[in-house]
Short mmCIF file of C-alpha atoms in Angstrom, two decimals:
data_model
loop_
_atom_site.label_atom_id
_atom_site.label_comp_id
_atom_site.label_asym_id
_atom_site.label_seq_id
_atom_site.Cartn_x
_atom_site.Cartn_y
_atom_site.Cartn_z
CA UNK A 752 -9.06 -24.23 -15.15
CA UNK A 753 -11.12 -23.58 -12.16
CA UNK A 754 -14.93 -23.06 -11.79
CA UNK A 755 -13.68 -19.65 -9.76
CA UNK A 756 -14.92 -16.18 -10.80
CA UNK A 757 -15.14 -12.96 -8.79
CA UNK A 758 -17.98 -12.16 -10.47
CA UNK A 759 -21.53 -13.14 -10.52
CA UNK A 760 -22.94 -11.86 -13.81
CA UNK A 761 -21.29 -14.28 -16.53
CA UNK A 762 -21.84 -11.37 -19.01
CA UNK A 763 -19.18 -8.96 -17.49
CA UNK A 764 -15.46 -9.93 -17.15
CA UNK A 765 -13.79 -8.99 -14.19
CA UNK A 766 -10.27 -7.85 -15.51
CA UNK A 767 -8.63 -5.91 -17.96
CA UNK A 768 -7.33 -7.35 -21.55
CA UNK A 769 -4.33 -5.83 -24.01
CA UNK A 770 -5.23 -4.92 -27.46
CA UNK A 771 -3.55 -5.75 -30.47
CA UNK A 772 -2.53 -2.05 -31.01
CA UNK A 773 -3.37 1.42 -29.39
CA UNK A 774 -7.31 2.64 -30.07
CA UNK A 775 -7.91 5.87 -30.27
CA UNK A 776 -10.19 7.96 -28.07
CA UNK A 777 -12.20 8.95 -31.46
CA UNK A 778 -12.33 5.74 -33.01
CA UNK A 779 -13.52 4.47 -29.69
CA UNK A 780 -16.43 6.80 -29.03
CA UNK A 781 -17.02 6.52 -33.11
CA UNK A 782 -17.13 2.65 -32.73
CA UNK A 783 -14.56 0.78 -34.11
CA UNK A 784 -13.36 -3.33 -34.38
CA UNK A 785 -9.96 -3.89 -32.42
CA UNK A 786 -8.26 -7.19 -32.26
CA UNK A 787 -7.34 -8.70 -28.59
CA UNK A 788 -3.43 -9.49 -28.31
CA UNK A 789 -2.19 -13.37 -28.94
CA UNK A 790 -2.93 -15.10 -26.16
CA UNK A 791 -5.01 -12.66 -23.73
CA UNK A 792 -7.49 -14.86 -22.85
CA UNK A 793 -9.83 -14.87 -19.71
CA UNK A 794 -8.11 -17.86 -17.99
CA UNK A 795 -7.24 -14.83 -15.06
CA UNK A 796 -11.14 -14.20 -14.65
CA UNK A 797 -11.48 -17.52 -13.85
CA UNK A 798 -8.53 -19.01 -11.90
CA UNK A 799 -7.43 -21.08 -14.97
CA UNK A 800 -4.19 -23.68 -14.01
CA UNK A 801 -1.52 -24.04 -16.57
CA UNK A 802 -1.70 -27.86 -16.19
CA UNK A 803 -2.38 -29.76 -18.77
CA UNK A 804 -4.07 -33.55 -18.03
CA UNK A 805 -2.59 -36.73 -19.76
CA UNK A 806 -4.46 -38.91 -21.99
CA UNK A 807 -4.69 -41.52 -20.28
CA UNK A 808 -5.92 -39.49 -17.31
CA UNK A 809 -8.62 -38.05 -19.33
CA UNK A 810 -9.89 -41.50 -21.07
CA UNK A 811 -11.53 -41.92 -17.30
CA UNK A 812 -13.68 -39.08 -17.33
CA UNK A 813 -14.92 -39.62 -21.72
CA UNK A 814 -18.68 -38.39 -21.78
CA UNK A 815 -20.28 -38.77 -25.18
CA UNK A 816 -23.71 -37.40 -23.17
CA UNK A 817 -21.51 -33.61 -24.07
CA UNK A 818 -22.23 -34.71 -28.00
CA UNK A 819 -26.07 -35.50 -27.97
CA UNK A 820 -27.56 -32.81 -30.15
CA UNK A 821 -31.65 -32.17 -30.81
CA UNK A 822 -33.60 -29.42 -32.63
CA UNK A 823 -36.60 -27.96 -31.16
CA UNK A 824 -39.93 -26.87 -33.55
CA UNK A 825 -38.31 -23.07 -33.94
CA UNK A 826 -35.02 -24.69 -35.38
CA UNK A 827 -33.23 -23.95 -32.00
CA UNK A 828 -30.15 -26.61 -31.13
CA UNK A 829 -30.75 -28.42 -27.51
CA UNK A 830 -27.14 -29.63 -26.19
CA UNK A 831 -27.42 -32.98 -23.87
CA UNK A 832 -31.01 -33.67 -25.32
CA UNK A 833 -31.37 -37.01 -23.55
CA UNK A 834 -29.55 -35.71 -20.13
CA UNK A 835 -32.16 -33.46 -20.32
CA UNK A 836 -35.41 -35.80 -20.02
CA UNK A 837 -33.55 -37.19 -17.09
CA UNK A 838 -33.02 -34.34 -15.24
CA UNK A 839 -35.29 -31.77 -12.92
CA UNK A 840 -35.06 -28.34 -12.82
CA UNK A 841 -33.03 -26.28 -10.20
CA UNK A 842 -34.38 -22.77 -11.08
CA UNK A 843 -37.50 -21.63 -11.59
CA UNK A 844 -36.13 -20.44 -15.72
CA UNK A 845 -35.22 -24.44 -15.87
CA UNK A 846 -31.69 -22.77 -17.19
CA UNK A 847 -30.06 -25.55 -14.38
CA UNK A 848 -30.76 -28.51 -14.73
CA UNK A 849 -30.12 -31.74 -12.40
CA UNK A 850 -30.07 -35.42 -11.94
CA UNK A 851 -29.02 -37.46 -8.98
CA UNK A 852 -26.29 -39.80 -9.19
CA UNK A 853 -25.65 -40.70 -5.59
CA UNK A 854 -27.37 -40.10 -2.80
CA UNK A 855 -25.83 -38.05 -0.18
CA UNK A 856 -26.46 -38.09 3.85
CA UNK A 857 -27.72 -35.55 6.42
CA UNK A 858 -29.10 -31.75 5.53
CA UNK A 859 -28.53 -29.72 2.32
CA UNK A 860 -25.89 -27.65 2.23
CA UNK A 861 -27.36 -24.18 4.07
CA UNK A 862 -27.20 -20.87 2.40
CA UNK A 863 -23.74 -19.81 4.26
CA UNK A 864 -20.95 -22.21 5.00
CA UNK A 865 -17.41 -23.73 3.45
CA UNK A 866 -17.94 -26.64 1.34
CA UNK A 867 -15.42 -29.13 -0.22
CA UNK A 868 -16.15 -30.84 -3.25
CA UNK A 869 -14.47 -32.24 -6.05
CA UNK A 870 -16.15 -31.51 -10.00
CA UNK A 871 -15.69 -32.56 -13.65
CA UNK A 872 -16.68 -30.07 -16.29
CA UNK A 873 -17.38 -30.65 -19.75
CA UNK A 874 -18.82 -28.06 -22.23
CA UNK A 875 -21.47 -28.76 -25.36
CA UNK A 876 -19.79 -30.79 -28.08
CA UNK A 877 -16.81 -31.95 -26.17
CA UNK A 878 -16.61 -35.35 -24.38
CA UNK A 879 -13.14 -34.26 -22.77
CA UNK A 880 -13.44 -32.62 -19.44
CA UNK A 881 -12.39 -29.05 -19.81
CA UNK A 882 -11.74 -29.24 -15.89
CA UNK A 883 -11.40 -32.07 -13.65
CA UNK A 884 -10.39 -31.59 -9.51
CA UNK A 885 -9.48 -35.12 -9.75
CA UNK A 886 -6.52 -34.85 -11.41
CA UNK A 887 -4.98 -32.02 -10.34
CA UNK A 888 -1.86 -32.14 -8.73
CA UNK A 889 -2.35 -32.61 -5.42
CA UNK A 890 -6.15 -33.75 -6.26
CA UNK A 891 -7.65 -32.17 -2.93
CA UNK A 892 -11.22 -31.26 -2.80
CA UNK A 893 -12.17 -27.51 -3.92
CA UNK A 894 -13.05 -25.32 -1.23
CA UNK A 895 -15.75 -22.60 -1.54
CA UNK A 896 -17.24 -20.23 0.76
CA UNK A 897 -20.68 -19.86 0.11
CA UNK A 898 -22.28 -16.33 -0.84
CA UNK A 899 -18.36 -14.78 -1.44
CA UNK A 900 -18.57 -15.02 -5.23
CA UNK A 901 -16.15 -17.28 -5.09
CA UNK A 902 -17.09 -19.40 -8.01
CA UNK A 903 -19.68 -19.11 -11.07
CA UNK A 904 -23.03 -18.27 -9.89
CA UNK A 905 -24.64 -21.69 -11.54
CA UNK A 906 -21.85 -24.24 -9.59
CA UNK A 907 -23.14 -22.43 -6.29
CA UNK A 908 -26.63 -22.24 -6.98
CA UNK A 909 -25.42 -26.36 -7.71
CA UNK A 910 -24.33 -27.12 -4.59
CA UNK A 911 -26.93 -26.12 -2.37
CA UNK A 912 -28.98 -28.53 -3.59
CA UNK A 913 -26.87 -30.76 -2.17
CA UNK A 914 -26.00 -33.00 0.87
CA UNK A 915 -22.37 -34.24 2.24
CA UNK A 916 -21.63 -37.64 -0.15
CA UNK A 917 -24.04 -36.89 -2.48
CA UNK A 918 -23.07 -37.27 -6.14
CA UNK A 919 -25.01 -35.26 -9.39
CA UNK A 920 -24.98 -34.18 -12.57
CA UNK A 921 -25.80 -30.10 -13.14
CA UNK A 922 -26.46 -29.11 -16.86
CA UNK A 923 -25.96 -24.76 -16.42
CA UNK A 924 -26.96 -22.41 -19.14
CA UNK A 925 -24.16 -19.76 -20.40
CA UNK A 926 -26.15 -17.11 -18.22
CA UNK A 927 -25.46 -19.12 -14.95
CA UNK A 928 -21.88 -20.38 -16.49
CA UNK A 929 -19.19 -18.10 -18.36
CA UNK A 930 -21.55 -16.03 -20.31
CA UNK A 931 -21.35 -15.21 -24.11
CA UNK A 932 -17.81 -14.73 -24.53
CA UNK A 933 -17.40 -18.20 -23.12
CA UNK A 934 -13.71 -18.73 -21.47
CA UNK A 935 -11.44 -19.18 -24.84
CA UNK A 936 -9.57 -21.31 -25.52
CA UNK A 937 -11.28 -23.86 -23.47
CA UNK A 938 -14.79 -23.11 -23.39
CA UNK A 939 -16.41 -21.60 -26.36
CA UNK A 940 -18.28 -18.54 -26.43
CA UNK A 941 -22.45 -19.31 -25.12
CA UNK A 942 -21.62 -22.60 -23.76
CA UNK A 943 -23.81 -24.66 -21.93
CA UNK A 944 -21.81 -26.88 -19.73
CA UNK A 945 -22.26 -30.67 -17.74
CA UNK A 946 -20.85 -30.09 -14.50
CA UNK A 947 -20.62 -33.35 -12.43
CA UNK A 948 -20.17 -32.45 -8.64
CA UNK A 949 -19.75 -34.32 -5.27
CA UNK A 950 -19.78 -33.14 -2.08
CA UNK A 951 -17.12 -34.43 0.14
CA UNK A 952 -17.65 -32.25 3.56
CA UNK A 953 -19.40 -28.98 4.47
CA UNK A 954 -18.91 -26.73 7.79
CA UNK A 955 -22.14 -24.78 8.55
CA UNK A 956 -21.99 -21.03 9.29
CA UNK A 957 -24.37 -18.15 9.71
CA UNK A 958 -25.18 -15.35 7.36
CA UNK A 959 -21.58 -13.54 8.29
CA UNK A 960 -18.43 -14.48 10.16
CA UNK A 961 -17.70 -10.84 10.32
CA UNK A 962 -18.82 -8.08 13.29
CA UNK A 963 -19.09 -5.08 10.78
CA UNK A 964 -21.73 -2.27 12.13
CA UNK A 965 -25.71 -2.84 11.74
CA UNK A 966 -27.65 -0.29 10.30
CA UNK A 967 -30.64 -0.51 12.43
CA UNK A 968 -30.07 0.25 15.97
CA UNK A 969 -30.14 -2.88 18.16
CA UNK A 970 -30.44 -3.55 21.72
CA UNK A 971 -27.63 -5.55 23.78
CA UNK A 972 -29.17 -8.58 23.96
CA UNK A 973 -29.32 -8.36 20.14
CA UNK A 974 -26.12 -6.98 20.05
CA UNK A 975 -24.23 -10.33 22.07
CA UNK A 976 -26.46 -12.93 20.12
CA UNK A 977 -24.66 -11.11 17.08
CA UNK A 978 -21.23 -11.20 18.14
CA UNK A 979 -21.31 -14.48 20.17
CA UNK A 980 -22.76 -16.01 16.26
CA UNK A 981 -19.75 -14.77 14.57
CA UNK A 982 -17.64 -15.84 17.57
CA UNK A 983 -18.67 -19.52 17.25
CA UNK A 984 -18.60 -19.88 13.11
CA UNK A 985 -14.73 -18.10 13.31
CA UNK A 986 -14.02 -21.13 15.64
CA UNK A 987 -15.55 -23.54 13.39
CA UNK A 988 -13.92 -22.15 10.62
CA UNK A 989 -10.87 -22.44 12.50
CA UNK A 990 -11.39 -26.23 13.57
CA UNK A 991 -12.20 -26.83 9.76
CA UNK A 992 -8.60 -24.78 8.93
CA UNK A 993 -7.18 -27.35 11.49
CA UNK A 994 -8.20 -30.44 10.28
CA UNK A 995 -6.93 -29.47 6.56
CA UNK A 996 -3.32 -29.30 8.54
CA UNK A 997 -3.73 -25.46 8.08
CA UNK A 998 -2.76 -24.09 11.29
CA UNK A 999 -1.65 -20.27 10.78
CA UNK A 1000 -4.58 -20.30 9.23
CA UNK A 1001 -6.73 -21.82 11.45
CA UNK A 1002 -5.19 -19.49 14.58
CA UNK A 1003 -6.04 -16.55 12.71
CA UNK A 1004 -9.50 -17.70 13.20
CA UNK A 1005 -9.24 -18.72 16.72
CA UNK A 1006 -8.06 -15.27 17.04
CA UNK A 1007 -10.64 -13.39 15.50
CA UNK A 1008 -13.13 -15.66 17.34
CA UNK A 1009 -10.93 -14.85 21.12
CA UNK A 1010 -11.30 -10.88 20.45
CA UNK A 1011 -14.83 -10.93 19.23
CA UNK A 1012 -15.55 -12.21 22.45
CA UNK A 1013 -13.80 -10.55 24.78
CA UNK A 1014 -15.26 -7.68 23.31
CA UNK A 1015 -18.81 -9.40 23.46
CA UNK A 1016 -21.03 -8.06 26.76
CA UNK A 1017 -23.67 -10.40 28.35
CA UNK A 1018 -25.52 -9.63 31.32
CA UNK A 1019 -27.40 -13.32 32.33
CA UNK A 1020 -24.63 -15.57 34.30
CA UNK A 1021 -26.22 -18.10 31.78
CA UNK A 1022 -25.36 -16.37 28.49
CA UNK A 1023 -21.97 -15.42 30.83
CA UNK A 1024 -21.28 -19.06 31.27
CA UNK A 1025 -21.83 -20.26 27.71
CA UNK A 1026 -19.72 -17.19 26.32
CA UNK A 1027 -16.59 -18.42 28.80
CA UNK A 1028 -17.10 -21.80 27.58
CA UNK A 1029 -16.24 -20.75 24.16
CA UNK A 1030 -13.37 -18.53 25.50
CA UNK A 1031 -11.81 -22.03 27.06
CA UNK A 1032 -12.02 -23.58 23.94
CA UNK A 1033 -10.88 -21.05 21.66
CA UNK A 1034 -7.48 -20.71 23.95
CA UNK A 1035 -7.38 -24.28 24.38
CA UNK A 1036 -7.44 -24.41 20.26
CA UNK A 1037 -5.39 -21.79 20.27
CA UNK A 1038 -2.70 -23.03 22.69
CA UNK A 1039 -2.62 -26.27 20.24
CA UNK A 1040 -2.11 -24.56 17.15
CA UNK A 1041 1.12 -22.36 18.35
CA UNK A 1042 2.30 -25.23 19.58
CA UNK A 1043 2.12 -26.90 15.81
CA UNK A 1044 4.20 -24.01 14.55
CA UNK A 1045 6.31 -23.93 16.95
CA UNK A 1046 5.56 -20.56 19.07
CA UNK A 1047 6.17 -21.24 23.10
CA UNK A 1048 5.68 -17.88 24.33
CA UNK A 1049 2.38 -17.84 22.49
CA UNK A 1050 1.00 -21.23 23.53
CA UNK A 1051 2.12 -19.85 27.46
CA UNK A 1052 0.34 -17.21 27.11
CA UNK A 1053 -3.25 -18.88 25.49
CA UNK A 1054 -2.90 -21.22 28.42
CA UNK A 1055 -2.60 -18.83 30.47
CA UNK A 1056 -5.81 -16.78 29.56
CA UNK A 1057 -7.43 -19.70 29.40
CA UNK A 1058 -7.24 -20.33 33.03
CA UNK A 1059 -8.04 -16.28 33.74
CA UNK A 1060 -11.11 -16.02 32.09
CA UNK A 1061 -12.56 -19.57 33.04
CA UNK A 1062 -10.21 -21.12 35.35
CA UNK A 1063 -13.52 -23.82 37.01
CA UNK A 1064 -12.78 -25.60 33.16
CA UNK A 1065 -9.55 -24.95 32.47
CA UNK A 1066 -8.58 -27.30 35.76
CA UNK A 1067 -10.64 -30.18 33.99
CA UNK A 1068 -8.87 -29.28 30.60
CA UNK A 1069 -5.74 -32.37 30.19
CA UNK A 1070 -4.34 -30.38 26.75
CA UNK A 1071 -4.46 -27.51 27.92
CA UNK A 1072 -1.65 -28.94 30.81
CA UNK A 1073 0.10 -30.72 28.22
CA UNK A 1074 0.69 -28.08 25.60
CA UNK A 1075 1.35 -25.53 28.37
CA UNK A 1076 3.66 -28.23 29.68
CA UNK A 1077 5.47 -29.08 26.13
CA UNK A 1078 5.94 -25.01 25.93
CA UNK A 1079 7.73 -24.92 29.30
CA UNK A 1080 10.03 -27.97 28.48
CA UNK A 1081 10.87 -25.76 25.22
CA UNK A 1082 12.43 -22.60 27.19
CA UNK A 1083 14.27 -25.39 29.92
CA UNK A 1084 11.70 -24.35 32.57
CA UNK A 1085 12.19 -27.85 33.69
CA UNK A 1086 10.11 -27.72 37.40
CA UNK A 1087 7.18 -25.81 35.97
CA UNK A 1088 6.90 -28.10 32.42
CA UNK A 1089 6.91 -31.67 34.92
CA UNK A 1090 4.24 -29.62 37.17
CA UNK A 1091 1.90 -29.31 34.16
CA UNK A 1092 2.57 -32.54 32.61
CA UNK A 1093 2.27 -34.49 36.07
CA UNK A 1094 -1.31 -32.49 35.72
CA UNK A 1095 -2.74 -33.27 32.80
CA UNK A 1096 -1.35 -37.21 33.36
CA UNK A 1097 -3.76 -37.13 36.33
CA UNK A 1098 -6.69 -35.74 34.02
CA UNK A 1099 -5.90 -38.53 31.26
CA UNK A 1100 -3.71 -41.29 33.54
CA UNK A 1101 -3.75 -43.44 30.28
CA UNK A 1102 -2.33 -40.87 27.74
CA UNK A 1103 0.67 -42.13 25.95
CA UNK A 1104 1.00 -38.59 24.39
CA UNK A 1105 1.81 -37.21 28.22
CA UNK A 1106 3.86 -40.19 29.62
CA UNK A 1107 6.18 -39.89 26.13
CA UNK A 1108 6.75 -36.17 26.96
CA UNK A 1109 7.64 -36.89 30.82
CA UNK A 1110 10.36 -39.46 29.46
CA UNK A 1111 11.43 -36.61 27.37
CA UNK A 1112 11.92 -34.11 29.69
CA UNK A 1113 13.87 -36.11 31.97
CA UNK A 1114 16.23 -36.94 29.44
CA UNK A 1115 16.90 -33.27 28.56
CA UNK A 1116 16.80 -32.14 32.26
CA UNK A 1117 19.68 -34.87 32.63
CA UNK A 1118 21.38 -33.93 29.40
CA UNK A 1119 20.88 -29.98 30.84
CA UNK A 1120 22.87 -31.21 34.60
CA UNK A 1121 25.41 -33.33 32.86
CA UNK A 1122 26.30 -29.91 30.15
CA UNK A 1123 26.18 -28.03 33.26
CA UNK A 1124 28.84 -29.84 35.25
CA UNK A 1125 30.83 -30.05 32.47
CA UNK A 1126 30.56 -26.20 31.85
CA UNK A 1127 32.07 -26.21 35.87
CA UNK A 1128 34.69 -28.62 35.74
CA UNK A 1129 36.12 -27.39 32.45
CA UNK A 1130 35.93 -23.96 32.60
CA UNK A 1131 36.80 -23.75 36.70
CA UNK A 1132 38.66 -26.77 36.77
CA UNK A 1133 36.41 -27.82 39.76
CA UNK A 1134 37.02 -31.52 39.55
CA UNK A 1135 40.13 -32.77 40.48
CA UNK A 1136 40.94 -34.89 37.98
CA UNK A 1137 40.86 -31.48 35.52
CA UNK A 1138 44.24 -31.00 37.50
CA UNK A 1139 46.14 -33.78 36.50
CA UNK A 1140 45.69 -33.05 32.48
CA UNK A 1141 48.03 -31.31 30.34
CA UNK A 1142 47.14 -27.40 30.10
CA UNK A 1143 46.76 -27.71 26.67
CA UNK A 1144 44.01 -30.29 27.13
CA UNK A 1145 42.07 -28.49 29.28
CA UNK A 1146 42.12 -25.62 27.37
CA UNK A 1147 41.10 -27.32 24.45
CA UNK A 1148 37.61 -28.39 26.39
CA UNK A 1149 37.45 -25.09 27.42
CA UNK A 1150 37.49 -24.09 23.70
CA UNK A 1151 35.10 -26.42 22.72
CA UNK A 1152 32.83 -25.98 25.19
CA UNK A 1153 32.51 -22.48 25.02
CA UNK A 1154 31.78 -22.74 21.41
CA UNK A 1155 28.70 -25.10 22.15
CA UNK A 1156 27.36 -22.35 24.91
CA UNK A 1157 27.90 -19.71 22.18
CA UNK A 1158 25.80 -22.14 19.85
CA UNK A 1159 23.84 -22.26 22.28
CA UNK A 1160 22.72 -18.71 22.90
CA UNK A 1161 22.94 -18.29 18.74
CA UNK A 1162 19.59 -20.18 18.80
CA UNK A 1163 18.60 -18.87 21.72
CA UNK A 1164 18.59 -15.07 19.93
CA UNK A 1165 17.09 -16.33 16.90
CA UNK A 1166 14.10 -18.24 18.70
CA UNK A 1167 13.46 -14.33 20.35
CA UNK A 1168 14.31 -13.08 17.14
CA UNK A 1169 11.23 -14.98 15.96
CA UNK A 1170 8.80 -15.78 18.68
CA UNK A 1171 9.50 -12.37 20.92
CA UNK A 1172 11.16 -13.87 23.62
CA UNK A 1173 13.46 -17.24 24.59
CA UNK A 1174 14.51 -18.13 27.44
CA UNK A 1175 17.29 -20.53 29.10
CA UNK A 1176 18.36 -22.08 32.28
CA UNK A 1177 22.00 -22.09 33.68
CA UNK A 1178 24.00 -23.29 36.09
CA UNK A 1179 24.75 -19.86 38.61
CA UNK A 1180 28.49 -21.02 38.34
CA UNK A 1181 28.80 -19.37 34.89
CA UNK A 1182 26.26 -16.47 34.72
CA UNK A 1183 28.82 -14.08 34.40
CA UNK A 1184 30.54 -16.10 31.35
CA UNK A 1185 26.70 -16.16 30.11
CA UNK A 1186 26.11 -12.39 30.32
CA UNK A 1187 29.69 -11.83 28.79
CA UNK A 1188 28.59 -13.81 25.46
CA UNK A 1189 25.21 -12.32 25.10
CA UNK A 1190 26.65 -9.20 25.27
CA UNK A 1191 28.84 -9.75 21.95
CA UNK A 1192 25.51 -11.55 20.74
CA UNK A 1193 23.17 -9.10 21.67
CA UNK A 1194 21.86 -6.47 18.42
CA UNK A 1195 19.98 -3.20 18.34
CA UNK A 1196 16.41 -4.93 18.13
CA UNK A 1197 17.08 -7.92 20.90
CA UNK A 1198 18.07 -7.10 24.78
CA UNK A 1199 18.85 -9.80 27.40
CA UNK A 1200 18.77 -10.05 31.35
CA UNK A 1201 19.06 -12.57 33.99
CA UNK A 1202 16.71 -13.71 36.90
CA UNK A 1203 18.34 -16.15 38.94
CA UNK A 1204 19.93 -19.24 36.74
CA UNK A 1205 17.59 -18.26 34.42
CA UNK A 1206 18.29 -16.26 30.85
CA UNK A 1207 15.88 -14.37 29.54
CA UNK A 1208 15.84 -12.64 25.42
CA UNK A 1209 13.52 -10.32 24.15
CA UNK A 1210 12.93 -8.06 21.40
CA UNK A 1211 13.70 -4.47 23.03
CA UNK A 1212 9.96 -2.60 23.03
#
């Protein structure tokens, strides 16, 4: 189960549930009881897993604090009675309650941001945790976006009280929690429920990551502050996509981030240079990340950009030489990829990262010469000692080795196939025996052509 709701009011569920059997119209406007059907719970309201924690998992996280019971002077029943006396209030209605177990480090969590946190959840009268980020399966921190109603109003009003490290204990009324239907089977209807949270990392962002139209009319120095906001919290949502390992993800952002700006309009060279220095680093970013998934063309072309809309930084920029250089090595451009990599080595002389990928392209540019005078001997007999074998022998290389090529250009069709474009060096000895191949290769949505010793596939436009 998950703390998750796309509601705020806990009184209201979200979604749709079966009946036992069909209600009438009448009897509905009439008022009548109906029955739900078995097992139609509200575990989809709420994000509810299907895992179900071990015993022994569970004897870890035993809080008899859930069974402490007291009676007020109008009869009324007070769950976590002692927790209580501990604890200070978080609203002004004293309907969330906290206490500090750990003291966290730096700001409280602003009003807008991503925060990651793990949580253990217990309702009234249980001392097993009804929900526990700790021992899910791949027991990763939860991650929320603030003000989204992404989880249960009282959890979020929770956590930005909060600072990165910290450690407490929230009690949260059924109005702030799952309301008075509760979330059956698990949590029982007007529950009040011991959340205990900790905050493992936060990334702050403004009010809105978004550029949607303001009502009131602004002027264009309002207008850039706006954009050049939501320009800088995409990229830091996309740096905090990027450390997670996330990197579609975390492009998508640096993408949304890249157009925003382009599109933003500044008229100080001050304001003009800040802007461009968040261009460079948004390509750079970007350039990284299409190099993680493995997208060439794509990395080329942030690098590229990079150096047309701030090329003064982009010279200074080692990764931006290296990725563009890795991308080159990856379509066989062999001259330009040692150009950039020879660059960014004498940006970061002591980068192990750079020398590793200089080794590598010399041994593929010397695997690439040694194919390629194979590819001439065998198939044009150049070398003398082709002569003196058997014809059967030679045409058995020339077999095999056309079979590799064709290999060859089979990857070749489905890197364009999914990147746009791929591209390969040859040797000019056998660009006709090239273009004969690609054209049996060649399909309705891909198109080659040659310039030079150099093959070039692309989806047709």
């Amino acid at each position: 189960m998950s703390v998750y709701s796309s509601e705020h009011d806990p009184d209201t569920p979200s979604s749709s549930h079966r009946l036992a059997a069909p209600l009438p119209l009448r009897d509905l406007i009439q008022g009548r009881e109906f029955q739900m059907a078995d097992g139609d719970y509200c575990e989809d309201d709420y994000n509810l897993c299907e895992e179900e924690f071990r015993p022994e998992q569970i004897k870890k996280y035993i809080n008899f604090d859930a069974l402490d019971l007291d009676v007020d002077e109008n009869d009324k029943v007070i769950c976590f009675a002692d927790l209580r006396k501990k604890m200070t209030p978080v609203t002004a209605d004293g309907r969330i309650m906290k206490r500090m177990k750990r003291q966290g480090l730096g700001e409280i969590i602003p009003n807008a941001g991503v925060v990651y946190y793990h949580y253990t959840a217990y309702a009234n009268l249980e001392e097993e945790p009804f929900d526990n980020s700790y021992l899910r399966g791949n027991q990763k921190p939860q991650r929320l976006v603030l003000d989204k109603g992404a989880a249960i109003l009282g959890v979020e009003i929770a956590v930005k009280t909060m600072k990165k490290g910290e450690e407490s204990q929230f009690l949260v009324e059924p109005e702030y929690a799952f309301g008075k239907l509760g979330c059956p089977p698990r949590v029982p209807p007007e529950a009040t429920i011991l959340f205990q949270i900790e905050i493992v990392d936060f990334v702050e962002l403004s009010d809105t990551t978004e550029t949607a139209m303001i009502e009131h009319e602004e002027t264009p120095e309002e207008k850039y502050k706006r954009l050049y906001k939501a320009a800088k919290d995409n990229h830091a949502l996309g740096n905090d996509f990027f450390r997670k390992f996330n990197y579609k993800m975390a492009a998508a952002r640096y993408r949304k981030a890249r157009d925003i700006l382009l599109d933003a309009i500044c008229k100080g060279e001050e304001d003009e240079k800040v802007k461009n220095h968040l261009l460079l680093r948004v390509f750079s970013n970007l350039a990284i990340c299409y190099s993680k998934i493995g997208k060439p063309n794509q990395v080329c072309m942030s690098c590229r950009d990079a150096f047309y809309y701030n090329e003064e930084e982009a010279k200074k920029n080692p990764k931006l030489y290296y990725y563009w250089g890795l991308a080159l090595l990856d379509f066989g451009e062999f001259c330009g990829a040692r150009n950039k990599l020879k660059a960014a080595l004498r940006l970061h002389p002591n980068s192990e990262d750079v020398k590793a990928a200089l080794k590598k392209l010399d041994e593929k540019q010397r695997h690439y010469e040694e194919k390629s005078r194979m590819m001439c001997r065998t198939m044009f007999s150049f070398n003398g000692a082709a002569e003196n074998k058997t014809s059967v022998t030679v045409d058995e290389e020339k077999s095999d080795l056309k079979e590799e090529i064709v290999s060859m250009l089979k990857e070749k069709f489905n890197e364009a196939r999914k990147n746009g474009i791929a591209e390969m060096v040859h040797s000019p000895e056998v660009q006709d025996s090239i273009k004969d191949m690609c054209a049996e290769l060649a399909t309705r949505d891909l198109q080659f052509f040659s310039r030079g010793n150099k093959l070039i596939i692309s989806k047709r436009s």
